[in-house]
mmCIF file with all atom_site columns, C-alpha atoms and ligand atoms in Angstrom:
data_model
loop_
_atom_site.group_PDB
_atom_site.id
_atom_site.type_symbol
_atom_site.label_atom_id
_atom_site.label_alt_id
_atom_site.label_comp_id
_atom_site.label_asym_id
_atom_site.label_entity_id
_atom_site.label_seq_id
_atom_site.pdbx_PDB_ins_code
_atom_site.Cartn_x
_atom_site.Cartn_y
_atom_site.Cartn_z
_atom_site.occupancy
_atom_site.B_iso_or_equiv
_atom_site.pdbx_formal_charge
_atom_site.auth_seq_id
_atom_site.auth_comp_id
_atom_site.auth_asym_id
_atom_site.auth_atom_id
_atom_site.pdbx_PDB_model_num
ATOM   1   C  CA  . UNK C 1 1   ? -28.781 17.748 5.095   1.00 0.00 ? 171 UNK C CA  1
ATOM   2   C  CA  . UNK C 1 2   ? -28.815 21.518 4.443   1.00 0.00 ? 172 UNK C CA  1
ATOM   3   C  CA  . UNK C 1 3   ? -32.608 21.627 4.253   1.00 0.00 ? 173 UNK C CA  1
ATOM   4   C  CA  . UNK C 1 4   ? -32.937 20.834 7.955   1.00 0.00 ? 174 UNK C CA  1
ATOM   5   C  CA  . UNK C 1 5   ? -35.944 21.172 10.238  1.00 0.00 ? 175 UNK C CA  1
ATOM   6   C  CA  . UNK C 1 6   ? -36.121 23.020 13.572  1.00 0.00 ? 176 UNK C CA  1
ATOM   7   C  CA  . UNK C 1 7   ? -35.446 19.842 15.578  1.00 0.00 ? 177 UNK C CA  1
ATOM   8   C  CA  . UNK C 1 8   ? -32.105 18.883 13.979  1.00 0.00 ? 178 UNK C CA  1
ATOM   9   C  CA  . UNK C 1 9   ? -29.436 17.805 16.513  1.00 0.00 ? 179 UNK C CA  1
ATOM   10  C  CA  . UNK C 1 10  ? -25.997 19.367 17.030  1.00 0.00 ? 180 UNK C CA  1
ATOM   11  C  CA  . UNK C 1 11  ? -23.946 16.696 15.269  1.00 0.00 ? 181 UNK C CA  1
ATOM   12  C  CA  . UNK C 1 12  ? -26.120 16.925 12.138  1.00 0.00 ? 182 UNK C CA  1
ATOM   13  C  CA  . UNK C 1 13  ? -25.834 20.733 12.225  1.00 0.00 ? 183 UNK C CA  1
ATOM   14  C  CA  . UNK C 1 14  ? -22.045 20.378 12.300  1.00 0.00 ? 184 UNK C CA  1
ATOM   15  C  CA  . UNK C 1 15  ? -22.199 18.104 9.258   1.00 0.00 ? 185 UNK C CA  1
ATOM   16  C  CA  . UNK C 1 16  ? -24.530 20.558 7.502   1.00 0.00 ? 186 UNK C CA  1
ATOM   17  C  CA  . UNK C 1 17  ? -22.017 23.407 7.993   1.00 0.00 ? 187 UNK C CA  1
ATOM   18  C  CA  . UNK C 1 18  ? -19.207 21.213 6.590   1.00 0.00 ? 188 UNK C CA  1
ATOM   19  C  CA  . UNK C 1 19  ? -21.328 20.435 3.522   1.00 0.00 ? 189 UNK C CA  1
ATOM   20  C  CA  . UNK C 1 20  ? -22.375 24.076 3.025   1.00 0.00 ? 190 UNK C CA  1
ATOM   21  C  CA  . UNK C 1 21  ? -18.732 25.201 3.272   1.00 0.00 ? 191 UNK C CA  1
ATOM   22  C  CA  . UNK C 1 22  ? -17.606 22.637 0.710   1.00 0.00 ? 192 UNK C CA  1
ATOM   23  C  CA  . UNK C 1 23  ? -20.309 23.651 -1.777  1.00 0.00 ? 193 UNK C CA  1
ATOM   24  C  CA  . UNK C 1 24  ? -19.636 27.387 -1.317  1.00 0.00 ? 194 UNK C CA  1
ATOM   25  C  CA  . UNK C 1 25  ? -15.873 26.913 -1.683  1.00 0.00 ? 195 UNK C CA  1
ATOM   26  C  CA  . UNK C 1 26  ? -16.155 24.707 -4.781  1.00 0.00 ? 196 UNK C CA  1
ATOM   27  C  CA  . UNK C 1 27  ? -18.510 27.213 -6.439  1.00 0.00 ? 197 UNK C CA  1
ATOM   28  C  CA  . UNK C 1 28  ? -16.019 30.052 -5.771  1.00 0.00 ? 198 UNK C CA  1
ATOM   29  C  CA  . UNK C 1 29  ? -18.452 31.788 -3.441  1.00 0.00 ? 199 UNK C CA  1
ATOM   30  C  CA  . UNK C 1 30  ? -15.791 31.688 -0.714  1.00 0.00 ? 200 UNK C CA  1
ATOM   31  C  CA  . UNK C 1 31  ? -12.087 31.827 -1.551  1.00 0.00 ? 201 UNK C CA  1
ATOM   32  C  CA  . UNK C 1 32  ? -9.004  31.357 0.646   1.00 0.00 ? 202 UNK C CA  1
ATOM   33  C  CA  . UNK C 1 33  ? -10.123 31.482 4.302   1.00 0.00 ? 203 UNK C CA  1
ATOM   34  C  CA  . UNK C 1 34  ? -12.914 33.953 3.527   1.00 0.00 ? 204 UNK C CA  1
ATOM   35  C  CA  . UNK C 1 35  ? -16.534 33.719 4.509   1.00 0.00 ? 205 UNK C CA  1
ATOM   36  C  CA  . UNK C 1 36  ? -18.256 32.205 7.503   1.00 0.00 ? 206 UNK C CA  1
ATOM   37  C  CA  . UNK C 1 37  ? -21.274 30.047 8.215   1.00 0.00 ? 207 UNK C CA  1
ATOM   38  C  CA  . UNK C 1 38  ? -23.442 29.751 11.320  1.00 0.00 ? 208 UNK C CA  1
ATOM   39  C  CA  . UNK C 1 39  ? -26.636 28.071 12.490  1.00 0.00 ? 209 UNK C CA  1
ATOM   40  C  CA  . UNK C 1 40  ? -28.903 28.602 15.484  1.00 0.00 ? 210 UNK C CA  1
ATOM   41  C  CA  . UNK C 1 41  ? -29.193 25.488 17.668  1.00 0.00 ? 211 UNK C CA  1
ATOM   42  C  CA  . UNK C 1 42  ? -32.417 24.369 19.324  1.00 0.00 ? 212 UNK C CA  1
ATOM   43  C  CA  . UNK C 1 43  ? -31.240 25.770 22.705  1.00 0.00 ? 213 UNK C CA  1
ATOM   44  C  CA  . UNK C 1 44  ? -30.614 29.209 21.177  1.00 0.00 ? 214 UNK C CA  1
ATOM   45  C  CA  . UNK C 1 45  ? -26.820 28.989 21.033  1.00 0.00 ? 215 UNK C CA  1
ATOM   46  C  CA  . UNK C 1 46  ? -25.002 29.630 17.763  1.00 0.00 ? 216 UNK C CA  1
ATOM   47  C  CA  . UNK C 1 47  ? -22.712 27.131 16.060  1.00 0.00 ? 217 UNK C CA  1
ATOM   48  C  CA  . UNK C 1 48  ? -20.200 29.043 13.904  1.00 0.00 ? 218 UNK C CA  1
ATOM   49  C  CA  . UNK C 1 49  ? -17.134 28.401 11.768  1.00 0.00 ? 219 UNK C CA  1
ATOM   50  C  CA  . UNK C 1 50  ? -13.714 29.275 13.229  1.00 0.00 ? 220 UNK C CA  1
ATOM   51  C  CA  . UNK C 1 51  ? -11.469 32.034 11.917  1.00 0.00 ? 221 UNK C CA  1
ATOM   52  C  CA  . UNK C 1 52  ? -8.492  31.293 9.697   1.00 0.00 ? 222 UNK C CA  1
ATOM   53  C  CA  . UNK C 1 53  ? -9.687  28.046 8.138   1.00 0.00 ? 223 UNK C CA  1
ATOM   54  C  CA  . UNK C 1 54  ? -10.821 27.384 4.559   1.00 0.00 ? 224 UNK C CA  1
ATOM   55  C  CA  . UNK C 1 55  ? -14.540 26.650 4.472   1.00 0.00 ? 225 UNK C CA  1
ATOM   56  C  CA  . UNK C 1 56  ? -13.840 24.035 1.815   1.00 0.00 ? 226 UNK C CA  1
ATOM   57  C  CA  . UNK C 1 57  ? -11.855 21.900 4.273   1.00 0.00 ? 227 UNK C CA  1
ATOM   58  C  CA  . UNK C 1 58  ? -13.797 22.037 7.549   1.00 0.00 ? 228 UNK C CA  1
ATOM   59  C  CA  . UNK C 1 59  ? -14.198 19.147 9.975   1.00 0.00 ? 229 UNK C CA  1
ATOM   60  C  CA  . UNK C 1 60  ? -17.357 18.794 12.091  1.00 0.00 ? 230 UNK C CA  1
ATOM   61  C  CA  . UNK C 1 61  ? -15.403 19.472 15.315  1.00 0.00 ? 231 UNK C CA  1
ATOM   62  C  CA  . UNK C 1 62  ? -13.900 22.747 13.975  1.00 0.00 ? 232 UNK C CA  1
ATOM   63  C  CA  . UNK C 1 63  ? -17.068 24.706 14.751  1.00 0.00 ? 233 UNK C CA  1
ATOM   64  C  CA  . UNK C 1 64  ? -17.447 26.712 17.987  1.00 0.00 ? 234 UNK C CA  1
ATOM   65  C  CA  . UNK C 1 65  ? -20.524 27.364 20.059  1.00 0.00 ? 235 UNK C CA  1
ATOM   66  C  CA  . UNK C 1 66  ? -21.209 30.941 21.191  1.00 0.00 ? 236 UNK C CA  1
ATOM   67  C  CA  . UNK C 1 67  ? -24.161 32.609 22.894  1.00 0.00 ? 237 UNK C CA  1
ATOM   68  C  CA  . UNK C 1 68  ? -26.020 35.602 21.445  1.00 0.00 ? 238 UNK C CA  1
ATOM   69  C  CA  . UNK C 1 69  ? -23.641 37.981 23.262  1.00 0.00 ? 239 UNK C CA  1
ATOM   70  C  CA  . UNK C 1 70  ? -20.622 36.328 21.628  1.00 0.00 ? 240 UNK C CA  1
ATOM   71  C  CA  . UNK C 1 71  ? -19.365 34.487 24.718  1.00 0.00 ? 241 UNK C CA  1
ATOM   72  C  CA  . UNK C 1 72  ? -17.661 31.209 23.811  1.00 0.00 ? 242 UNK C CA  1
ATOM   73  C  CA  . UNK C 1 73  ? -19.574 28.245 25.226  1.00 0.00 ? 243 UNK C CA  1
ATOM   74  C  CA  . UNK C 1 74  ? -17.350 25.536 23.752  1.00 0.00 ? 244 UNK C CA  1
ATOM   75  C  CA  . UNK C 1 75  ? -14.505 25.205 21.275  1.00 0.00 ? 245 UNK C CA  1
ATOM   76  C  CA  . UNK C 1 76  ? -11.646 22.941 20.262  1.00 0.00 ? 246 UNK C CA  1
ATOM   77  C  CA  . UNK C 1 77  ? -8.261  24.135 21.709  1.00 0.00 ? 247 UNK C CA  1
ATOM   78  C  CA  . UNK C 1 78  ? -6.676  26.811 19.552  1.00 0.00 ? 248 UNK C CA  1
ATOM   79  C  CA  . UNK C 1 79  ? -9.869  27.713 17.722  1.00 0.00 ? 249 UNK C CA  1
ATOM   80  C  CA  . UNK C 1 80  ? -11.241 31.256 17.723  1.00 0.00 ? 250 UNK C CA  1
ATOM   81  C  CA  . UNK C 1 81  ? -14.707 32.176 16.441  1.00 0.00 ? 251 UNK C CA  1
ATOM   82  C  CA  . UNK C 1 82  ? -14.893 33.949 13.123  1.00 0.00 ? 252 UNK C CA  1
ATOM   83  C  CA  . UNK C 1 83  ? -13.976 37.638 13.372  1.00 0.00 ? 253 UNK C CA  1
ATOM   84  C  CA  . UNK C 1 84  ? -17.312 38.353 11.697  1.00 0.00 ? 254 UNK C CA  1
ATOM   85  C  CA  . UNK C 1 85  ? -19.292 36.668 14.488  1.00 0.00 ? 255 UNK C CA  1
ATOM   86  C  CA  . UNK C 1 86  ? -20.892 39.991 15.605  1.00 0.00 ? 256 UNK C CA  1
ATOM   87  C  CA  . UNK C 1 87  ? -22.489 40.351 12.155  1.00 0.00 ? 257 UNK C CA  1
ATOM   88  C  CA  . UNK C 1 88  ? -24.020 36.849 12.424  1.00 0.00 ? 258 UNK C CA  1
ATOM   89  C  CA  . UNK C 1 89  ? -25.271 37.520 15.949  1.00 0.00 ? 259 UNK C CA  1
ATOM   90  C  CA  . UNK C 1 90  ? -26.892 40.749 14.787  1.00 0.00 ? 260 UNK C CA  1
ATOM   91  C  CA  . UNK C 1 91  ? -28.996 38.751 12.309  1.00 0.00 ? 261 UNK C CA  1
ATOM   92  C  CA  . UNK C 1 92  ? -30.136 36.244 14.955  1.00 0.00 ? 262 UNK C CA  1
ATOM   93  C  CA  . UNK C 1 93  ? -30.972 39.005 17.434  1.00 0.00 ? 263 UNK C CA  1
ATOM   94  C  CA  . UNK C 1 94  ? -33.249 40.795 14.953  1.00 0.00 ? 264 UNK C CA  1
ATOM   95  C  CA  . UNK C 1 95  ? -34.770 37.785 13.214  1.00 0.00 ? 265 UNK C CA  1
ATOM   96  C  CA  . UNK C 1 96  ? -36.239 35.043 15.385  1.00 0.00 ? 266 UNK C CA  1
ATOM   97  C  CA  . UNK C 1 97  ? -37.241 33.088 12.270  1.00 0.00 ? 267 UNK C CA  1
ATOM   98  C  CA  . UNK C 1 98  ? -33.641 32.750 11.041  1.00 0.00 ? 268 UNK C CA  1
ATOM   99  C  CA  . UNK C 1 99  ? -31.763 29.505 11.751  1.00 0.00 ? 269 UNK C CA  1
ATOM   100 C  CA  . UNK C 1 100 ? -28.826 29.873 9.328   1.00 0.00 ? 270 UNK C CA  1
ATOM   101 C  CA  . UNK C 1 101 ? -26.531 32.695 8.159   1.00 0.00 ? 271 UNK C CA  1
ATOM   102 C  CA  . UNK C 1 102 ? -23.976 32.563 5.344   1.00 0.00 ? 272 UNK C CA  1
ATOM   103 C  CA  . UNK C 1 103 ? -21.463 35.345 4.742   1.00 0.00 ? 273 UNK C CA  1
ATOM   104 C  CA  . UNK C 1 104 ? -19.512 34.876 1.507   1.00 0.00 ? 274 UNK C CA  1
ATOM   105 C  CA  . UNK C 1 105 ? -17.267 36.738 -0.909  1.00 0.00 ? 275 UNK C CA  1
ATOM   106 C  CA  . UNK C 1 106 ? -18.925 35.872 -4.268  1.00 0.00 ? 276 UNK C CA  1
ATOM   107 C  CA  . UNK C 1 107 ? -16.898 37.283 -7.172  1.00 0.00 ? 277 UNK C CA  1
ATOM   108 C  CA  . UNK C 1 108 ? -19.536 38.854 -9.426  1.00 0.00 ? 278 UNK C CA  1
ATOM   109 C  CA  . UNK C 1 109 ? -21.840 40.146 -6.703  1.00 0.00 ? 279 UNK C CA  1
ATOM   110 C  CA  . UNK C 1 110 ? -18.907 41.690 -4.810  1.00 0.00 ? 280 UNK C CA  1
ATOM   111 C  CA  . UNK C 1 111 ? -17.601 43.202 -8.051  1.00 0.00 ? 281 UNK C CA  1
ATOM   112 C  CA  . UNK C 1 112 ? -20.881 45.122 -8.419  1.00 0.00 ? 282 UNK C CA  1
ATOM   113 C  CA  . UNK C 1 113 ? -20.252 46.871 -5.100  1.00 0.00 ? 283 UNK C CA  1
ATOM   114 C  CA  . UNK C 1 114 ? -16.641 47.671 -6.063  1.00 0.00 ? 284 UNK C CA  1
ATOM   115 C  CA  . UNK C 1 115 ? -17.886 49.179 -9.330  1.00 0.00 ? 285 UNK C CA  1
ATOM   116 C  CA  . UNK C 1 116 ? -20.521 51.105 -7.346  1.00 0.00 ? 286 UNK C CA  1
ATOM   117 C  CA  . UNK C 1 117 ? -23.399 49.469 -9.236  1.00 0.00 ? 287 UNK C CA  1
ATOM   118 C  CA  . UNK C 1 118 ? -26.746 48.610 -7.655  1.00 0.00 ? 288 UNK C CA  1
ATOM   119 C  CA  . UNK C 1 119 ? -27.731 44.954 -7.557  1.00 0.00 ? 289 UNK C CA  1
ATOM   120 C  CA  . UNK C 1 120 ? -29.812 44.364 -10.739 1.00 0.00 ? 290 UNK C CA  1
ATOM   121 C  CA  . UNK C 1 121 ? -33.124 43.360 -9.213  1.00 0.00 ? 291 UNK C CA  1
ATOM   122 C  CA  . UNK C 1 122 ? -34.990 43.803 -12.515 1.00 0.00 ? 292 UNK C CA  1
ATOM   123 C  CA  . UNK C 1 123 ? -33.078 41.806 -15.138 1.00 0.00 ? 293 UNK C CA  1
ATOM   124 C  CA  . UNK C 1 124 ? -34.341 38.270 -14.353 1.00 0.00 ? 294 UNK C CA  1
ATOM   125 C  CA  . UNK C 1 125 ? -37.897 37.648 -13.063 1.00 0.00 ? 295 UNK C CA  1
ATOM   126 C  CA  . UNK C 1 126 ? -36.901 35.121 -10.396 1.00 0.00 ? 296 UNK C CA  1
ATOM   127 C  CA  . UNK C 1 127 ? -35.163 37.790 -8.302  1.00 0.00 ? 297 UNK C CA  1
ATOM   128 C  CA  . UNK C 1 128 ? -38.293 39.831 -7.628  1.00 0.00 ? 298 UNK C CA  1
ATOM   129 C  CA  . UNK C 1 129 ? -40.294 36.626 -7.370  1.00 0.00 ? 299 UNK C CA  1
ATOM   130 C  CA  . UNK C 1 130 ? -38.187 34.980 -4.667  1.00 0.00 ? 300 UNK C CA  1
ATOM   131 C  CA  . UNK C 1 131 ? -35.836 37.506 -3.080  1.00 0.00 ? 301 UNK C CA  1
ATOM   132 C  CA  . UNK C 1 132 ? -37.115 40.989 -3.732  1.00 0.00 ? 302 UNK C CA  1
ATOM   133 C  CA  . UNK C 1 133 ? -34.743 43.889 -3.494  1.00 0.00 ? 303 UNK C CA  1
ATOM   134 C  CA  . UNK C 1 134 ? -31.098 43.179 -2.548  1.00 0.00 ? 304 UNK C CA  1
ATOM   135 C  CA  . UNK C 1 135 ? -29.671 46.336 -0.937  1.00 0.00 ? 305 UNK C CA  1
ATOM   136 C  CA  . UNK C 1 136 ? -25.986 47.262 -0.656  1.00 0.00 ? 306 UNK C CA  1
ATOM   137 C  CA  . UNK C 1 137 ? -24.810 48.360 2.778   1.00 0.00 ? 307 UNK C CA  1
ATOM   138 C  CA  . UNK C 1 138 ? -22.464 51.225 3.578   1.00 0.00 ? 308 UNK C CA  1
ATOM   139 C  CA  . UNK C 1 139 ? -18.760 50.405 3.693   1.00 0.00 ? 309 UNK C CA  1
ATOM   140 C  CA  . UNK C 1 140 ? -17.635 48.886 7.008   1.00 0.00 ? 310 UNK C CA  1
ATOM   141 C  CA  . UNK C 1 141 ? -14.244 47.811 8.312   1.00 0.00 ? 311 UNK C CA  1
ATOM   142 C  CA  . UNK C 1 142 ? -14.295 43.989 8.214   1.00 0.00 ? 312 UNK C CA  1
ATOM   143 C  CA  . UNK C 1 143 ? -14.114 42.182 11.549  1.00 0.00 ? 313 UNK C CA  1
ATOM   144 C  CA  . UNK C 1 144 ? -15.193 45.293 13.447  1.00 0.00 ? 314 UNK C CA  1
ATOM   145 C  CA  . UNK C 1 145 ? -18.444 46.325 15.153  1.00 0.00 ? 315 UNK C CA  1
ATOM   146 C  CA  . UNK C 1 146 ? -19.176 48.371 11.997  1.00 0.00 ? 316 UNK C CA  1
ATOM   147 C  CA  . UNK C 1 147 ? -20.066 45.115 10.200  1.00 0.00 ? 317 UNK C CA  1
ATOM   148 C  CA  . UNK C 1 148 ? -23.035 44.609 12.501  1.00 0.00 ? 318 UNK C CA  1
ATOM   149 C  CA  . UNK C 1 149 ? -24.084 48.266 12.320  1.00 0.00 ? 319 UNK C CA  1
ATOM   150 C  CA  . UNK C 1 150 ? -24.297 48.600 8.518   1.00 0.00 ? 320 UNK C CA  1
ATOM   151 C  CA  . UNK C 1 151 ? -26.573 45.563 8.100   1.00 0.00 ? 321 UNK C CA  1
ATOM   152 C  CA  . UNK C 1 152 ? -29.043 46.629 10.817  1.00 0.00 ? 322 UNK C CA  1
ATOM   153 C  CA  . UNK C 1 153 ? -31.300 48.864 8.644   1.00 0.00 ? 323 UNK C CA  1
ATOM   154 C  CA  . UNK C 1 154 ? -32.082 45.962 6.279   1.00 0.00 ? 324 UNK C CA  1
ATOM   155 C  CA  . UNK C 1 155 ? -32.395 42.977 8.613   1.00 0.00 ? 325 UNK C CA  1
ATOM   156 C  CA  . UNK C 1 156 ? -36.139 43.032 9.226   1.00 0.00 ? 326 UNK C CA  1
ATOM   157 C  CA  . UNK C 1 157 ? -37.105 43.566 5.614   1.00 0.00 ? 327 UNK C CA  1
ATOM   158 C  CA  . UNK C 1 158 ? -34.562 41.599 3.544   1.00 0.00 ? 328 UNK C CA  1
ATOM   159 C  CA  . UNK C 1 159 ? -33.080 38.098 3.405   1.00 0.00 ? 329 UNK C CA  1
ATOM   160 C  CA  . UNK C 1 160 ? -30.044 38.978 1.294   1.00 0.00 ? 330 UNK C CA  1
ATOM   161 C  CA  . UNK C 1 161 ? -27.756 41.975 1.046   1.00 0.00 ? 331 UNK C CA  1
ATOM   162 C  CA  . UNK C 1 162 ? -24.423 42.981 -0.418  1.00 0.00 ? 332 UNK C CA  1
ATOM   163 C  CA  . UNK C 1 163 ? -21.715 44.352 1.859   1.00 0.00 ? 333 UNK C CA  1
ATOM   164 C  CA  . UNK C 1 164 ? -19.977 47.202 0.079   1.00 0.00 ? 334 UNK C CA  1
ATOM   165 C  CA  . UNK C 1 165 ? -16.466 46.254 -1.162  1.00 0.00 ? 335 UNK C CA  1
ATOM   166 C  CA  . UNK C 1 166 ? -16.660 43.101 0.925   1.00 0.00 ? 336 UNK C CA  1
ATOM   167 C  CA  . UNK C 1 167 ? -19.163 40.366 0.026   1.00 0.00 ? 337 UNK C CA  1
ATOM   168 C  CA  . UNK C 1 168 ? -22.649 39.060 0.676   1.00 0.00 ? 338 UNK C CA  1
ATOM   169 C  CA  . UNK C 1 169 ? -24.891 38.171 3.594   1.00 0.00 ? 339 UNK C CA  1
ATOM   170 C  CA  . UNK C 1 170 ? -27.799 35.746 3.190   1.00 0.00 ? 340 UNK C CA  1
ATOM   171 C  CA  . UNK C 1 171 ? -29.938 33.948 5.752   1.00 0.00 ? 341 UNK C CA  1
ATOM   172 C  CA  . UNK C 1 172 ? -33.009 31.798 6.116   1.00 0.00 ? 342 UNK C CA  1
ATOM   173 C  CA  . UNK C 1 173 ? -34.821 29.084 8.019   1.00 0.00 ? 343 UNK C CA  1
ATOM   174 C  CA  . UNK C 1 174 ? -32.015 26.625 7.221   1.00 0.00 ? 344 UNK C CA  1
ATOM   175 C  CA  . UNK C 1 175 ? -28.682 26.482 5.383   1.00 0.00 ? 345 UNK C CA  1
ATOM   176 C  CA  . UNK C 1 176 ? -30.313 25.423 2.130   1.00 0.00 ? 346 UNK C CA  1
ATOM   177 C  CA  . UNK C 1 177 ? -32.343 28.646 2.011   1.00 0.00 ? 347 UNK C CA  1
ATOM   178 C  CA  . UNK C 1 178 ? -29.320 30.827 2.864   1.00 0.00 ? 348 UNK C CA  1
ATOM   179 C  CA  . UNK C 1 179 ? -27.210 29.083 0.209   1.00 0.00 ? 349 UNK C CA  1
ATOM   180 C  CA  . UNK C 1 180 ? -29.971 29.292 -2.431  1.00 0.00 ? 350 UNK C CA  1
ATOM   181 C  CA  . UNK C 1 181 ? -30.171 33.067 -1.886  1.00 0.00 ? 351 UNK C CA  1
ATOM   182 C  CA  . UNK C 1 182 ? -26.380 33.325 -2.180  1.00 0.00 ? 352 UNK C CA  1
ATOM   183 C  CA  . UNK C 1 183 ? -26.279 31.261 -5.384  1.00 0.00 ? 353 UNK C CA  1
ATOM   184 C  CA  . UNK C 1 184 ? -29.100 33.320 -6.863  1.00 0.00 ? 354 UNK C CA  1
ATOM   185 C  CA  . UNK C 1 185 ? -27.495 36.713 -6.253  1.00 0.00 ? 355 UNK C CA  1
ATOM   186 C  CA  . UNK C 1 186 ? -24.191 35.484 -7.698  1.00 0.00 ? 356 UNK C CA  1
ATOM   187 C  CA  . UNK C 1 187 ? -25.919 33.922 -10.733 1.00 0.00 ? 357 UNK C CA  1
ATOM   188 C  CA  . UNK C 1 188 ? -27.827 37.130 -11.513 1.00 0.00 ? 358 UNK C CA  1
ATOM   189 C  CA  . UNK C 1 189 ? -24.731 39.272 -10.965 1.00 0.00 ? 359 UNK C CA  1
ATOM   190 C  CA  . UNK C 1 190 ? -22.740 37.167 -13.426 1.00 0.00 ? 360 UNK C CA  1
ATOM   191 C  CA  . UNK C 1 191 ? -25.479 37.278 -16.078 1.00 0.00 ? 361 UNK C CA  1
ATOM   192 C  CA  . UNK C 1 192 ? -25.749 41.044 -15.639 1.00 0.00 ? 362 UNK C CA  1
ATOM   193 C  CA  . UNK C 1 193 ? -21.982 41.427 -16.052 1.00 0.00 ? 363 UNK C CA  1
ATOM   194 C  CA  . UNK C 1 194 ? -21.962 39.231 -19.183 1.00 0.00 ? 364 UNK C CA  1
ATOM   195 C  CA  . UNK C 1 195 ? -24.944 41.110 -20.681 1.00 0.00 ? 365 UNK C CA  1
ATOM   196 C  CA  . UNK C 1 196 ? -23.171 44.413 -20.080 1.00 0.00 ? 366 UNK C CA  1
ATOM   197 C  CA  . UNK C 1 197 ? -20.133 43.049 -21.934 1.00 0.00 ? 367 UNK C CA  1
ATOM   198 C  CA  . UNK C 1 198 ? -22.381 42.201 -24.916 1.00 0.00 ? 368 UNK C CA  1
ATOM   199 C  CA  . UNK C 1 199 ? -24.152 45.562 -24.983 1.00 0.00 ? 369 UNK C CA  1
ATOM   200 C  CA  . UNK C 1 200 ? -27.609 46.605 -23.869 1.00 0.00 ? 370 UNK C CA  1
ATOM   201 C  CA  . UNK C 1 201 ? -29.086 45.222 -20.651 1.00 0.00 ? 371 UNK C CA  1
ATOM   202 C  CA  . UNK C 1 202 ? -32.832 44.526 -20.952 1.00 0.00 ? 372 UNK C CA  1
ATOM   203 C  CA  . UNK C 1 203 ? -34.854 45.309 -17.835 1.00 0.00 ? 373 UNK C CA  1
ATOM   204 C  CA  . UNK C 1 204 ? -38.148 43.727 -16.799 1.00 0.00 ? 374 UNK C CA  1
ATOM   205 C  CA  . UNK C 1 205 ? -40.863 46.361 -17.413 1.00 0.00 ? 375 UNK C CA  1
ATOM   206 C  CA  . UNK C 1 206 ? -42.452 48.097 -14.437 1.00 0.00 ? 376 UNK C CA  1
ATOM   207 C  CA  . UNK C 1 207 ? -45.833 46.427 -15.171 1.00 0.00 ? 377 UNK C CA  1
ATOM   208 C  CA  . UNK C 1 208 ? -44.174 43.007 -15.212 1.00 0.00 ? 378 UNK C CA  1
ATOM   209 C  CA  . UNK C 1 209 ? -42.318 43.882 -12.002 1.00 0.00 ? 379 UNK C CA  1
ATOM   210 C  CA  . UNK C 1 210 ? -45.615 44.704 -10.273 1.00 0.00 ? 380 UNK C CA  1
ATOM   211 C  CA  . UNK C 1 211 ? -46.980 41.274 -11.267 1.00 0.00 ? 381 UNK C CA  1
ATOM   212 C  CA  . UNK C 1 212 ? -43.875 39.545 -9.889  1.00 0.00 ? 382 UNK C CA  1
ATOM   213 C  CA  . UNK C 1 213 ? -44.097 41.411 -6.598  1.00 0.00 ? 383 UNK C CA  1
ATOM   214 C  CA  . UNK C 1 214 ? -47.791 40.448 -6.277  1.00 0.00 ? 384 UNK C CA  1
ATOM   215 C  CA  . UNK C 1 215 ? -46.929 36.795 -6.963  1.00 0.00 ? 385 UNK C CA  1
ATOM   216 C  CA  . UNK C 1 216 ? -44.158 36.920 -4.382  1.00 0.00 ? 386 UNK C CA  1
ATOM   217 C  CA  . UNK C 1 217 ? -46.548 38.257 -1.746  1.00 0.00 ? 387 UNK C CA  1
ATOM   218 C  CA  . UNK C 1 218 ? -48.879 35.356 -2.528  1.00 0.00 ? 388 UNK C CA  1
ATOM   219 C  CA  . UNK C 1 219 ? -46.478 32.427 -2.819  1.00 0.00 ? 389 UNK C CA  1
ATOM   220 C  CA  . UNK C 1 220 ? -42.988 33.172 -1.542  1.00 0.00 ? 390 UNK C CA  1
ATOM   221 C  CA  . UNK C 1 221 ? -43.024 35.729 1.234   1.00 0.00 ? 391 UNK C CA  1
ATOM   222 C  CA  . UNK C 1 222 ? -42.095 34.459 4.673   1.00 0.00 ? 392 UNK C CA  1
HETATM 223 ZN ZN1 . LIG O 2 .   ? -15.931 38.730 4.921   1.00 0.00 ? 457 LIG O ZN1 1
#
């Protein structure tokens, strides 16, 4: 369901968002009412989660439809689009290839930004192989236009980033890809944290990093 193709219909997209929200909530990638999920529909409109609702307990009809300027096209009475909608729209405006965006508050990855540590791109080979660098944005006031501004420098060149003292932003051609990126950055962040607790953190050598980057160019790059 999450690994959808470009021709998926609206009702299946609604079900895919429900499933993505449940997985993210159960894996502690989104807590309380935090986080938001959106997909681009075939007609170019965006289907997005409402504000103020746990993503672990969504119904298919909870989602709203907005256009790329943020105008509400349709919604259930009483529902407002996520306050972080402008950040999602910024991704779709800059990346025509993107069909799904997931903003989450993963514990370990967010902790790195609170501790002012860079994302550890060089501790496990799969990061450079599949994701590449994961930058951290400047601090922005949540639910403001600043959210969209701080991500802009990285949108064309990255598929995952950390939002300073806030959370994560991942996107891809479908929800599966966006969720896989999110799970990967949280997994690596947790291993890094645990390794630091044990002592020395081993880094992948620069020669090995060059090989991984070459392999990524060949097999994984969009
Ligand atoms: Zn947030």
